[in-house]
PDB file of C-alpha atoms in Angstrom:
ATOM      1  CA  MET A1485       0.000   0.000   0.000  1.00  0.00           C
ATOM      2  CA  LYS A1486       1.573   3.249  -1.161  1.00  0.00           C
ATOM      3  CA  ILE A1487      -0.219   6.461  -0.263  1.00  0.00           C
ATOM      4  CA  ALA A1488       0.799  10.033  -1.113  1.00  0.00           C
ATOM      5  CA  VAL A1489      -0.655  12.791   1.075  1.00  0.00           C
ATOM      6  CA  VAL A1490      -0.754  16.461   0.072  1.00  0.00           C
ATOM      7  CA  GLY A1491      -1.951  18.585   2.950  1.00  0.00           C
ATOM      8  CA  SER A1492      -1.139  20.539   6.058  1.00  0.00           C
ATOM      9  CA  TYR A1493       0.964  20.357   9.172  1.00  0.00           C
ATOM     10  CA  GLY A1494       0.392  22.566  12.182  1.00  0.00           C
ATOM     11  CA  ALA A1495       0.993  22.692  15.881  1.00  0.00           C
ATOM     12  CA  GLY A1496      -2.178  22.138  17.857  1.00  0.00           C
ATOM     13  CA  LEU A1497      -2.573  24.175  21.044  1.00  0.00           C
ATOM     14  CA  THR A1498      -5.506  22.689  22.954  1.00  0.00           C
ATOM     15  CA  MET A1499      -7.446  24.015  25.924  1.00  0.00           C
ATOM     16  CA  ARG A1500      -9.904  21.655  27.608  1.00  0.00           C
ATOM     17  CA  VAL A1501     -12.655  23.576  29.427  1.00  0.00           C
ATOM     18  CA  PRO A1502     -16.009  22.674  31.026  1.00  0.00           C
ATOM     19  CA  ARG A1503     -17.740  24.710  28.317  1.00  0.00           C
ATOM     20  CA  ALA A1504     -16.791  27.142  25.576  1.00  0.00           C
ATOM     21  CA  PRO A1505     -16.628  30.789  26.715  1.00  0.00           C
ATOM     22  CA  VAL A1506     -19.097  33.247  25.263  1.00  0.00           C
ATOM     23  CA  ALA A1507     -18.056  36.542  23.654  1.00  0.00           C
ATOM     24  CA  GLY A1508     -16.203  38.780  26.093  1.00  0.00           C
ATOM     25  CA  GLU A1509     -15.972  36.113  28.796  1.00  0.00           C
ATOM     26  CA  THR A1510     -12.768  34.951  30.506  1.00  0.00           C
ATOM     27  CA  LEU A1511     -13.153  31.335  31.603  1.00  0.00           C
ATOM     28  CA  THR A1512     -10.788  29.721  34.111  1.00  0.00           C
ATOM     29  CA  GLY A1513     -10.228  26.090  35.016  1.00  0.00           C
ATOM     30  CA  GLY A1514      -8.897  24.957  31.644  1.00  0.00           C
ATOM     31  CA  VAL A1515      -6.255  22.285  31.040  1.00  0.00           C
ATOM     32  CA  PHE A1516      -3.680  23.066  28.339  1.00  0.00           C
ATOM     33  CA  ALA A1517      -1.792  20.704  26.032  1.00  0.00           C
ATOM     34  CA  SER A1518       0.188  21.190  22.839  1.00  0.00           C
ATOM     35  CA  GLY A1519       0.816  18.659  20.121  1.00  0.00           C
ATOM     36  CA  HIS A1520       1.031  17.879  16.445  1.00  0.00           C
ATOM     37  CA  GLY A1521      -1.832  18.720  14.128  1.00  0.00           C
ATOM     38  CA  GLY A1522      -2.762  19.630  10.588  1.00  0.00           C
ATOM     39  CA  LYS A1523      -5.147  17.460   8.597  1.00  0.00           C
ATOM     40  CA  GLY A1524      -2.536  16.290   6.100  1.00  0.00           C
ATOM     41  CA  SER A1525      -0.011  15.286   8.732  1.00  0.00           C
ATOM     42  CA  ASN A1526      -2.652  13.560  10.837  1.00  0.00           C
ATOM     43  CA  GLN A1527      -3.781  11.601   7.787  1.00  0.00           C
ATOM     44  CA  ALA A1528      -0.206  10.721   6.821  1.00  0.00           C
ATOM     45  CA  VAL A1529       0.632   9.476  10.318  1.00  0.00           C
ATOM     46  CA  GLY A1530      -2.697   7.668  10.572  1.00  0.00           C
ATOM     47  CA  ALA A1531      -2.120   5.821   7.294  1.00  0.00           C
ATOM     48  CA  ALA A1532       1.457   4.921   8.261  1.00  0.00           C
ATOM     49  CA  ARG A1533       0.294   3.507  11.610  1.00  0.00           C
ATOM     50  CA  LEU A1534      -2.179   1.315   9.744  1.00  0.00           C
ATOM     51  CA  GLY A1535       0.563  -0.172   7.597  1.00  0.00           C
ATOM     52  CA  ALA A1536       0.832   2.021   4.509  1.00  0.00           C
ATOM     53  CA  GLU A1537       4.009   3.365   2.950  1.00  0.00           C
ATOM     54  CA  VAL A1538       3.366   7.108   3.054  1.00  0.00           C
ATOM     55  CA  ALA A1539       4.991  10.061   1.285  1.00  0.00           C
ATOM     56  CA  PHE A1540       3.921  13.508   2.496  1.00  0.00           C
ATOM     57  CA  LEU A1541       4.031  17.005   1.016  1.00  0.00           C
ATOM     58  CA  THR A1542       3.423  20.137   3.061  1.00  0.00           C
ATOM     59  CA  ALA A1543       5.246  23.321   4.118  1.00  0.00           C
ATOM     60  CA  ILE A1544       6.595  24.171   7.569  1.00  0.00           C
ATOM     61  CA  GLY A1545       8.580  26.978   9.159  1.00  0.00           C
ATOM     62  CA  ARG A1546      12.188  26.920  10.243  1.00  0.00           C
ATOM     63  CA  ASP A1547      11.085  27.072  13.866  1.00  0.00           C
ATOM     64  CA  GLN A1548      10.583  24.809  16.857  1.00  0.00           C
ATOM     65  CA  PHE A1549       7.245  23.553  15.559  1.00  0.00           C
ATOM     66  CA  GLY A1550       8.765  22.637  12.193  1.00  0.00           C
ATOM     67  CA  ALA A1551      11.638  20.787  13.871  1.00  0.00           C
ATOM     68  CA  ALA A1552       9.171  18.885  16.034  1.00  0.00           C
ATOM     69  CA  ALA A1553       7.204  17.931  12.934  1.00  0.00           C
ATOM     70  CA  ARG A1554      10.232  16.370  11.290  1.00  0.00           C
ATOM     71  CA  ARG A1555      10.926  14.348  14.429  1.00  0.00           C
ATOM     72  CA  LEU A1556       7.324  13.111  14.409  1.00  0.00           C
ATOM     73  CA  TRP A1557       7.468  11.985  10.779  1.00  0.00           C
ATOM     74  CA  ALA A1558      10.794  10.239  11.318  1.00  0.00           C
ATOM     75  CA  ASP A1559       9.409   8.435  14.363  1.00  0.00           C
ATOM     76  CA  GLU A1560       6.235   7.382  12.536  1.00  0.00           C
ATOM     77  CA  GLY A1561       7.942   6.274   9.327  1.00  0.00           C
ATOM     78  CA  VAL A1562       6.425   8.979   7.100  1.00  0.00           C
ATOM     79  CA  ASP A1563       8.599   9.985   4.127  1.00  0.00           C
ATOM     80  CA  ALA A1564       8.878  13.780   4.467  1.00  0.00           C
ATOM     81  CA  ALA A1565      11.869  14.267   2.170  1.00  0.00           C
ATOM     82  CA  GLN A1566       9.989  16.733  -0.027  1.00  0.00           C
ATOM     83  CA  VAL A1567       8.338  18.761   2.710  1.00  0.00           C
ATOM     84  CA  ARG A1568       9.168  22.413   2.050  1.00  0.00           C
ATOM     85  CA  ASP A1569      10.936  24.564   4.668  1.00  0.00           C
ATOM     86  CA  THR A1570      10.015  28.269   4.669  1.00  0.00           C
ATOM     87  CA  ASP A1571      10.797  31.457   6.594  1.00  0.00           C
ATOM     88  CA  ALA A1572       7.135  31.806   7.567  1.00  0.00           C
ATOM     89  CA  ALA A1573       5.895  30.425  10.878  1.00  0.00           C
ATOM     90  CA  THR A1574       4.618  26.869  10.987  1.00  0.00           C
ATOM     91  CA  MET A1575       0.828  26.713  11.010  1.00  0.00           C
ATOM     92  CA  VAL A1576      -0.755  26.905  14.469  1.00  0.00           C
ATOM     93  CA  GLY A1577      -4.256  25.822  15.402  1.00  0.00           C
ATOM     94  CA  PHE A1578      -5.950  26.923  18.628  1.00  0.00           C
ATOM     95  CA  ILE A1579      -8.464  24.313  19.824  1.00  0.00           C
ATOM     96  CA  ILE A1580     -11.072  24.580  22.569  1.00  0.00           C
ATOM     97  CA  VAL A1581     -12.604  21.271  23.690  1.00  0.00           C
ATOM     98  CA  ASP A1582     -15.602  21.231  26.050  1.00  0.00           C
ATOM     99  CA  ASP A1583     -16.598  18.501  28.498  1.00  0.00           C
ATOM    100  CA  GLN A1584     -18.836  16.893  25.863  1.00  0.00           C
ATOM    101  CA  GLY A1585     -15.808  16.352  23.631  1.00  0.00           C
ATOM    102  CA  GLU A1586     -16.919  18.924  21.043  1.00  0.00           C
ATOM    103  CA  ASN A1587     -14.237  21.195  19.611  1.00  0.00           C
ATOM    104  CA  ARG A1588     -13.866  24.722  18.212  1.00  0.00           C
ATOM    105  CA  ILE A1589     -10.772  25.548  16.158  1.00  0.00           C
ATOM    106  CA  ALA A1590      -9.070  28.703  14.830  1.00  0.00           C
ATOM    107  CA  ILE A1591      -6.065  28.456  12.491  1.00  0.00           C
ATOM    108  CA  ALA A1592      -3.146  30.715  11.489  1.00  0.00           C
ATOM    109  CA  PRO A1593      -1.876  29.138   8.211  1.00  0.00           C
ATOM    110  CA  GLY A1594       1.629  30.656   8.175  1.00  0.00           C
ATOM    111  CA  ALA A1595       3.968  28.473   6.106  1.00  0.00           C
ATOM    112  CA  LEU A1596       1.092  26.697   4.381  1.00  0.00           C
ATOM    113  CA  ASP A1597       0.442  29.855   2.367  1.00  0.00           C
ATOM    114  CA  GLU A1598       3.939  29.414   0.891  1.00  0.00           C
ATOM    115  CA  LEU A1599       3.098  26.028  -0.636  1.00  0.00           C
ATOM    116  CA  THR A1600       2.644  26.265  -4.441  1.00  0.00           C
ATOM    117  CA  PRO A1601       1.581  24.093  -7.390  1.00  0.00           C
ATOM    118  CA  ALA A1602       5.273  23.975  -8.348  1.00  0.00           C
ATOM    119  CA  ASP A1603       5.927  22.072  -5.129  1.00  0.00           C
ATOM    120  CA  VAL A1604       3.305  19.547  -6.194  1.00  0.00           C
ATOM    121  CA  GLU A1605       4.953  19.215  -9.612  1.00  0.00           C
ATOM    122  CA  ALA A1606       8.201  18.372  -7.821  1.00  0.00           C
ATOM    123  CA  PHE A1607       6.262  15.743  -5.833  1.00  0.00           C
ATOM    124  CA  ALA A1608       4.770  14.193  -8.980  1.00  0.00           C
ATOM    125  CA  GLY A1609       7.013  11.142  -8.884  1.00  0.00           C
ATOM    126  CA  ARG A1610       5.627  10.136  -5.482  1.00  0.00           C
ATOM    127  CA  ILE A1611       2.096  10.722  -6.731  1.00  0.00           C
ATOM    128  CA  ALA A1612       2.736   8.593  -9.814  1.00  0.00           C
ATOM    129  CA  GLU A1613       3.974   5.607  -7.820  1.00  0.00           C
ATOM    130  CA  ALA A1614       1.209   5.762  -5.197  1.00  0.00           C
ATOM    131  CA  ASP A1615      -1.880   3.564  -5.114  1.00  0.00           C
ATOM    132  CA  LEU A1616      -3.909   6.524  -3.876  1.00  0.00           C
ATOM    133  CA  VAL A1617      -3.434  10.242  -3.236  1.00  0.00           C
ATOM    134  CA  VAL A1618      -5.129  11.907  -0.261  1.00  0.00           C
ATOM    135  CA  VAL A1619      -5.754  15.660  -0.488  1.00  0.00           C
ATOM    136  CA  SER A1620      -7.370  18.023   2.034  1.00  0.00           C
ATOM    137  CA  LEU A1621      -8.071  21.753   1.907  1.00  0.00           C
ATOM    138  CA  GLU A1622      -6.081  23.423   4.708  1.00  0.00           C
ATOM    139  CA  ILE A1623      -3.534  24.217   1.976  1.00  0.00           C
ATOM    140  CA  PRO A1624      -4.096  26.823  -0.773  1.00  0.00           C
ATOM    141  CA  LEU A1625      -6.831  25.661  -3.140  1.00  0.00           C
ATOM    142  CA  PRO A1626      -4.593  25.849  -6.260  1.00  0.00           C
ATOM    143  CA  VAL A1627      -2.159  23.458  -4.555  1.00  0.00           C
ATOM    144  CA  ALA A1628      -4.918  20.997  -3.686  1.00  0.00           C
ATOM    145  CA  THR A1629      -6.348  21.055  -7.197  1.00  0.00           C
ATOM    146  CA  ALA A1630      -2.859  20.682  -8.692  1.00  0.00           C
ATOM    147  CA  ALA A1631      -2.402  17.502  -6.646  1.00  0.00           C
ATOM    148  CA  LEU A1632      -5.709  16.120  -7.923  1.00  0.00           C
ATOM    149  CA  ARG A1633      -4.867  17.030 -11.523  1.00  0.00           C
ATOM    150  CA  ILE A1634      -1.386  15.517 -11.420  1.00  0.00           C
ATOM    151  CA  ALA A1635      -2.767  12.342  -9.887  1.00  0.00           C
ATOM    152  CA  ARG A1636      -5.297  12.076 -12.696  1.00  0.00           C
ATOM    153  CA  GLU A1637      -2.557  12.609 -15.296  1.00  0.00           C
ATOM    154  CA  HIS A1638      -0.612   9.703 -13.803  1.00  0.00           C
ATOM    155  CA  GLY A1639      -3.644   7.442 -13.386  1.00  0.00           C
ATOM    156  CA  THR A1640      -3.458   7.484  -9.584  1.00  0.00           C
ATOM    157  CA  ARG A1641      -6.700   7.169  -7.635  1.00  0.00           C
ATOM    158  CA  THR A1642      -7.642  10.251  -5.591  1.00  0.00           C
ATOM    159  CA  LEU A1643      -9.451  10.857  -2.313  1.00  0.00           C
ATOM    160  CA  LEU A1644     -10.456  14.418  -1.429  1.00  0.00           C
ATOM    161  CA  ASN A1645     -11.309  15.228   2.163  1.00  0.00           C
ATOM    162  CA  PRO A1646     -12.871  18.682   1.556  1.00  0.00           C
ATOM    163  CA  ALA A1647     -11.993  20.202   4.908  1.00  0.00           C
ATOM    164  CA  PRO A1648     -12.166  23.030   5.579  1.00  0.00           C
ATOM    165  CA  ALA A1649     -14.813  23.209   2.869  1.00  0.00           C
ATOM    166  CA  ALA A1650     -14.381  25.474  -0.145  1.00  0.00           C
ATOM    167  CA  GLN A1651     -16.013  25.872  -3.521  1.00  0.00           C
ATOM    168  CA  LEU A1652     -14.041  23.809  -6.059  1.00  0.00           C
ATOM    169  CA  PRO A1653     -13.203  24.855  -9.624  1.00  0.00           C
ATOM    170  CA  ALA A1654     -15.559  23.115 -12.053  1.00  0.00           C
ATOM    171  CA  GLU A1655     -12.790  21.082 -13.680  1.00  0.00           C
ATOM    172  CA  ALA A1656     -11.559  19.707 -10.345  1.00  0.00           C
ATOM    173  CA  TRP A1657     -14.651  17.531  -9.896  1.00  0.00           C
ATOM    174  CA  ASP A1658     -13.450  15.289 -12.709  1.00  0.00           C
ATOM    175  CA  TRP A1659     -10.170  14.620 -10.844  1.00  0.00           C
ATOM    176  CA  ILE A1660     -11.772  13.216  -7.670  1.00  0.00           C
ATOM    177  CA  ASP A1661     -12.459   9.494  -7.318  1.00  0.00           C
ATOM    178  CA  VAL A1662     -13.619   9.465  -3.682  1.00  0.00           C
ATOM    179  CA  LEU A1663     -15.100  12.464  -1.839  1.00  0.00           C
ATOM    180  CA  THR A1664     -15.458  12.410   1.975  1.00  0.00           C
ATOM    181  CA  PRO A1665     -17.370  15.476   3.240  1.00  0.00           C
ATOM    182  CA  ASN A1666     -19.293  15.791   6.461  1.00  0.00           C
ATOM    183  CA  SER A1667     -22.725  17.403   6.283  1.00  0.00           C
ATOM    184  CA  SER A1668     -21.598  21.028   6.708  1.00  0.00           C
ATOM    185  CA  GLU A1669     -18.820  20.567   4.149  1.00  0.00           C
ATOM    186  CA  ALA A1670     -21.263  19.028   1.683  1.00  0.00           C
ATOM    187  CA  ARG A1671     -23.517  22.049   2.065  1.00  0.00           C
ATOM    188  CA  VAL A1672     -20.640  24.406   1.225  1.00  0.00           C
ATOM    189  CA  LEU A1673     -19.597  22.282  -1.761  1.00  0.00           C
ATOM    190  CA  THR A1674     -23.122  22.531  -3.154  1.00  0.00           C
ATOM    191  CA  GLY A1675     -23.345  26.290  -2.571  1.00  0.00           C
ATOM    192  CA  GLY A1676     -25.511  26.167   0.530  1.00  0.00           C
ATOM    193  CA  ASP A1677     -25.279  27.458   4.090  1.00  0.00           C
ATOM    194  CA  PRO A1678     -23.217  25.125   6.305  1.00  0.00           C
ATOM    195  CA  GLU A1679     -25.743  25.678   9.109  1.00  0.00           C
ATOM    196  CA  ASP A1680     -28.932  24.845   7.200  1.00  0.00           C
ATOM    197  CA  GLU A1681     -31.100  21.778   7.809  1.00  0.00           C
ATOM    198  CA  THR A1682     -30.611  19.926   4.524  1.00  0.00           C
ATOM    199  CA  SER A1683     -30.955  16.187   5.126  1.00  0.00           C
ATOM    200  CA  PRO A1684     -28.122  13.792   4.266  1.00  0.00           C
ATOM    201  CA  GLU A1685     -30.149  12.290   1.438  1.00  0.00           C
ATOM    202  CA  GLU A1686     -30.830  15.736  -0.022  1.00  0.00           C
ATOM    203  CA  LEU A1687     -27.148  16.616   0.237  1.00  0.00           C
ATOM    204  CA  LEU A1688     -26.203  13.485  -1.676  1.00  0.00           C
ATOM    205  CA  ASP A1689     -28.759  14.366  -4.353  1.00  0.00           C
ATOM    206  CA  LEU A1690     -27.284  17.876  -4.642  1.00  0.00           C
ATOM    207  CA  LEU A1691     -23.732  16.554  -4.877  1.00  0.00           C
ATOM    208  CA  ARG A1692     -24.813  14.127  -7.587  1.00  0.00           C
ATOM    209  CA  ARG A1693     -25.740  17.087  -9.794  1.00  0.00           C
ATOM    210  CA  GLN A1694     -22.061  18.019 -10.124  1.00  0.00           C
ATOM    211  CA  TYR A1695     -20.098  14.903  -9.222  1.00  0.00           C
ATOM    212  CA  THR A1696     -20.140  11.341 -10.538  1.00  0.00           C
ATOM    213  CA  GLY A1697     -17.591   9.590  -8.287  1.00  0.00           C
ATOM    214  CA  THR A1698     -17.905   7.875  -4.936  1.00  0.00           C
ATOM    215  CA  ILE A1699     -19.295   9.941  -2.040  1.00  0.00           C
ATOM    216  CA  VAL A1700     -18.781   8.952   1.583  1.00  0.00           C
ATOM    217  CA  LEU A1701     -20.878  11.412   3.582  1.00  0.00           C
ATOM    218  CA  THR A1702     -19.706  11.210   7.200  1.00  0.00           C
ATOM    219  CA  LEU A1703     -22.316  11.770   9.907  1.00  0.00           C
ATOM    220  CA  GLY A1704     -20.273  11.645  13.104  1.00  0.00           C
ATOM    221  CA  SER A1705     -21.997   9.549  15.748  1.00  0.00           C
ATOM    222  CA  GLU A1706     -24.583   8.466  13.147  1.00  0.00           C
ATOM    223  CA  GLY A1707     -22.074   6.694  10.910  1.00  0.00           C
ATOM    224  CA  ALA A1708     -21.919   7.432   7.186  1.00  0.00           C
ATOM    225  CA  ILE A1709     -23.953   7.233   4.016  1.00  0.00           C
ATOM    226  CA  VAL A1710     -22.200   6.071   0.856  1.00  0.00           C
ATOM    227  CA  ASP A1711     -23.331   6.852  -2.677  1.00  0.00           C
ATOM    228  CA  ASP A1712     -21.371   4.871  -5.246  1.00  0.00           C
ATOM    229  CA  ALA A1713     -22.619   5.700  -8.733  1.00  0.00           C
ATOM    230  CA  GLY A1714     -26.197   5.748  -7.506  1.00  0.00           C
ATOM    231  CA  ASP A1715     -25.891   2.708  -5.243  1.00  0.00           C
ATOM    232  CA  ARG A1716     -26.645   4.263  -1.862  1.00  0.00           C
ATOM    233  CA  PHE A1717     -26.228   2.561   1.500  1.00  0.00           C
ATOM    234  CA  ARG A1718     -25.695   3.426   5.151  1.00  0.00           C
ATOM    235  CA  VAL A1719     -22.739   2.319   7.263  1.00  0.00           C
ATOM    236  CA  GLU A1720     -23.654   2.187  10.924  1.00  0.00           C
ATOM    237  CA  PRO A1721     -21.379   3.853  13.496  1.00  0.00           C
ATOM    238  CA  VAL A1722     -18.954   1.852  15.591  1.00  0.00           C
ATOM    239  CA  ARG A1723     -19.839   2.577  19.201  1.00  0.00           C
ATOM    240  CA  VAL A1724     -17.423   3.542  21.976  1.00  0.00           C
ATOM    241  CA  SER A1725     -18.204   3.761  25.667  1.00  0.00           C
ATOM    242  CA  ASP A1726     -16.978   7.330  26.170  1.00  0.00           C
ATOM    243  CA  VAL A1727     -16.422  10.310  23.844  1.00  0.00           C
ATOM    244  CA  VAL A1728     -13.392  12.210  25.137  1.00  0.00           C
ATOM    245  CA  ASP A1729     -12.264  14.377  22.211  1.00  0.00           C
ATOM    246  CA  THR A1730     -13.628  14.483  18.656  1.00  0.00           C
ATOM    247  CA  THR A1731     -10.576  16.366  17.341  1.00  0.00           C
ATOM    248  CA  GLY A1732      -8.868  14.289  14.657  1.00  0.00           C
ATOM    249  CA  ALA A1733     -11.676  11.763  14.220  1.00  0.00           C
ATOM    250  CA  GLY A1734     -12.265  12.849  10.626  1.00  0.00           C
ATOM    251  CA  ASP A1735      -8.555  12.578   9.843  1.00  0.00           C
ATOM    252  CA  SER A1736      -8.421   9.114  11.371  1.00  0.00           C
ATOM    253  CA  PHE A1737     -11.451   8.095   9.299  1.00  0.00           C
ATOM    254  CA  THR A1738      -9.846   9.459   6.112  1.00  0.00           C
ATOM    255  CA  ALA A1739      -6.512   7.743   6.750  1.00  0.00           C
ATOM    256  CA  ALA A1740      -8.147   4.401   7.430  1.00  0.00           C
ATOM    257  CA  LEU A1741     -10.402   4.688   4.380  1.00  0.00           C
ATOM    258  CA  ALA A1742      -7.358   5.422   2.215  1.00  0.00           C
ATOM    259  CA  VAL A1743      -5.536   2.384   3.602  1.00  0.00           C
ATOM    260  CA  ALA A1744      -8.510   0.077   3.151  1.00  0.00           C
ATOM    261  CA  LEU A1745      -9.154   1.214  -0.421  1.00  0.00           C
ATOM    262  CA  SER A1746      -5.451   0.934  -1.286  1.00  0.00           C
ATOM    263  CA  ARG A1747      -5.332  -2.680  -0.155  1.00  0.00           C
ATOM    264  CA  GLY A1748      -8.416  -3.515  -2.191  1.00  0.00           C
ATOM    265  CA  ASP A1749     -11.176  -3.761   0.417  1.00  0.00           C
ATOM    266  CA  ALA A1750     -14.724  -3.637  -0.899  1.00  0.00           C
ATOM    267  CA  LEU A1751     -16.252  -0.206  -0.366  1.00  0.00           C
ATOM    268  CA  PRO A1752     -18.669  -1.193   2.466  1.00  0.00           C
ATOM    269  CA  ASP A1753     -15.837  -2.937   4.316  1.00  0.00           C
ATOM    270  CA  ALA A1754     -13.489  -0.004   3.754  1.00  0.00           C
ATOM    271  CA  VAL A1755     -15.982   2.485   5.190  1.00  0.00           C
ATOM    272  CA  ARG A1756     -16.693   0.216   8.152  1.00  0.00           C
ATOM    273  CA  PHE A1757     -12.934  -0.028   8.822  1.00  0.00           C
ATOM    274  CA  ALA A1758     -12.693   3.776   8.625  1.00  0.00           C
ATOM    275  CA  ALA A1759     -15.641   4.184  11.011  1.00  0.00           C
ATOM    276  CA  ALA A1760     -13.882   1.993  13.568  1.00  0.00           C
ATOM    277  CA  ALA A1761     -10.688   4.044  13.252  1.00  0.00           C
ATOM    278  CA  GLY A1762     -12.632   7.250  13.822  1.00  0.00           C
ATOM    279  CA  ALA A1763     -14.444   5.733  16.791  1.00  0.00           C
ATOM    280  CA  HIS A1764     -11.157   4.738  18.392  1.00  0.00           C
ATOM    281  CA  THR A1765      -9.895   8.297  18.034  1.00  0.00           C
ATOM    282  CA  VAL A1766     -12.801   9.978  19.847  1.00  0.00           C
ATOM    283  CA  GLY A1767     -12.150   7.888  22.939  1.00  0.00           C
ATOM    284  CA  ILE A1768      -8.667   9.340  23.565  1.00  0.00           C
ATOM    285  CA  ALA A1769      -7.592  12.933  24.211  1.00  0.00           C
ATOM    286  CA  GLU A1770      -5.499  14.735  21.550  1.00  0.00           C
ATOM    287  CA  VAL A1771      -4.907  13.592  18.007  1.00  0.00           C
ATOM    288  CA  ILE A1772      -1.583  11.783  17.600  1.00  0.00           C
ATOM    289  CA  PRO A1773      -1.983   9.630  20.739  1.00  0.00           C
ATOM    290  CA  ALA A1774      -5.482   8.697  19.502  1.00  0.00           C
ATOM    291  CA  LEU A1775      -4.619   7.564  15.956  1.00  0.00           C
ATOM    292  CA  PRO A1776      -5.120   3.791  15.917  1.00  0.00           C
ATOM    293  CA  ARG A1777      -2.952   0.870  14.948  1.00  0.00           C
ATOM    294  CA  PRO A1778      -4.383  -2.221  13.203  1.00  0.00           C
ATOM    295  CA  ASP A1779      -5.023  -4.106  16.459  1.00  0.00           C
ATOM    296  CA  ASP A1780      -7.014  -1.154  17.832  1.00  0.00           C
ATOM    297  CA  VAL A1781      -9.330  -1.133  14.831  1.00  0.00           C
ATOM    298  CA  ALA A1782      -9.686  -4.903  14.813  1.00  0.00           C
ATOM    299  CA  ALA A1783     -10.646  -4.924  18.498  1.00  0.00           C
ATOM    300  CA  LEU A1784     -13.364  -2.335  17.991  1.00  0.00           C
ATOM    301  CA  LEU A1785     -14.783  -4.189  14.996  1.00  0.00           C
ATOM    302  CA  ARG A1786     -14.926  -7.420  16.991  1.00  0.00           C
ATOM    303  CA  SER A1787     -16.617  -5.770  19.976  1.00  0.00           C
ATOM    304  CA  ASP A1788     -19.196  -3.993  17.780  1.00  0.00           C
ATOM    305  CA  ARG A1789     -20.605  -7.083  16.088  1.00  0.00           C
TER     306      ARG A1789
END
């Protein structure tokens, strides 16, 4: 299984609080932690932990966060040889997690804004030799679409995790083989309000007007709905006893789905495997410590029968 990931790295600065503060309020009693983040890096590490050979492209600063990132990738076996070093600060995300495990995130992109389509062209060899390319949208949109285009030119299967959601150029839809939005992201992709009440089935219908590939619409604690060329089915959630922190669950899901598809799993089995990976992640605080290994996923699947 060879997977190429084009996406983000950032330092995650997390504050756990009983509840999120309202505007103008200072809330005490929080517990602080810092760690690795960025959707692309999380997905790269997640795929490597599940057994894939992973090459990663992003941009980081020449600072303490960038140095820590390189140590992480070396420790996890992620090939980061073509990660770009810049004079801008490494991306930082500020995360507030309440006692229900829900999170709120603000991001300063920093070095990610320095990443260009030319960097993706230089990464084309890794894309060409991969079984699948994973792309997310915390990087500049032209970089993400360049990765999808180059993958299509080389005949490499693509998976787009459209987070944070953005309107895609019309031509980019033809370069996506698997699309994995959540409900709010699907609403943005179809030109709607991310806060409206469109049902999952309606969202899939709207996406089908502009996209012909495989859609895996993630529904959090309600599982996922898959639409594969009009064949639509639900994948039930994998239950965990306690939700500690939902941060990183989507990245864990994406990484596991990429691994399962790369090794040839049937689509229902691949989505079920991804659901178990995401479920494992919500039961552990912070992202990197919560990304599962194969035995973790297997144990959850056995217990959820």
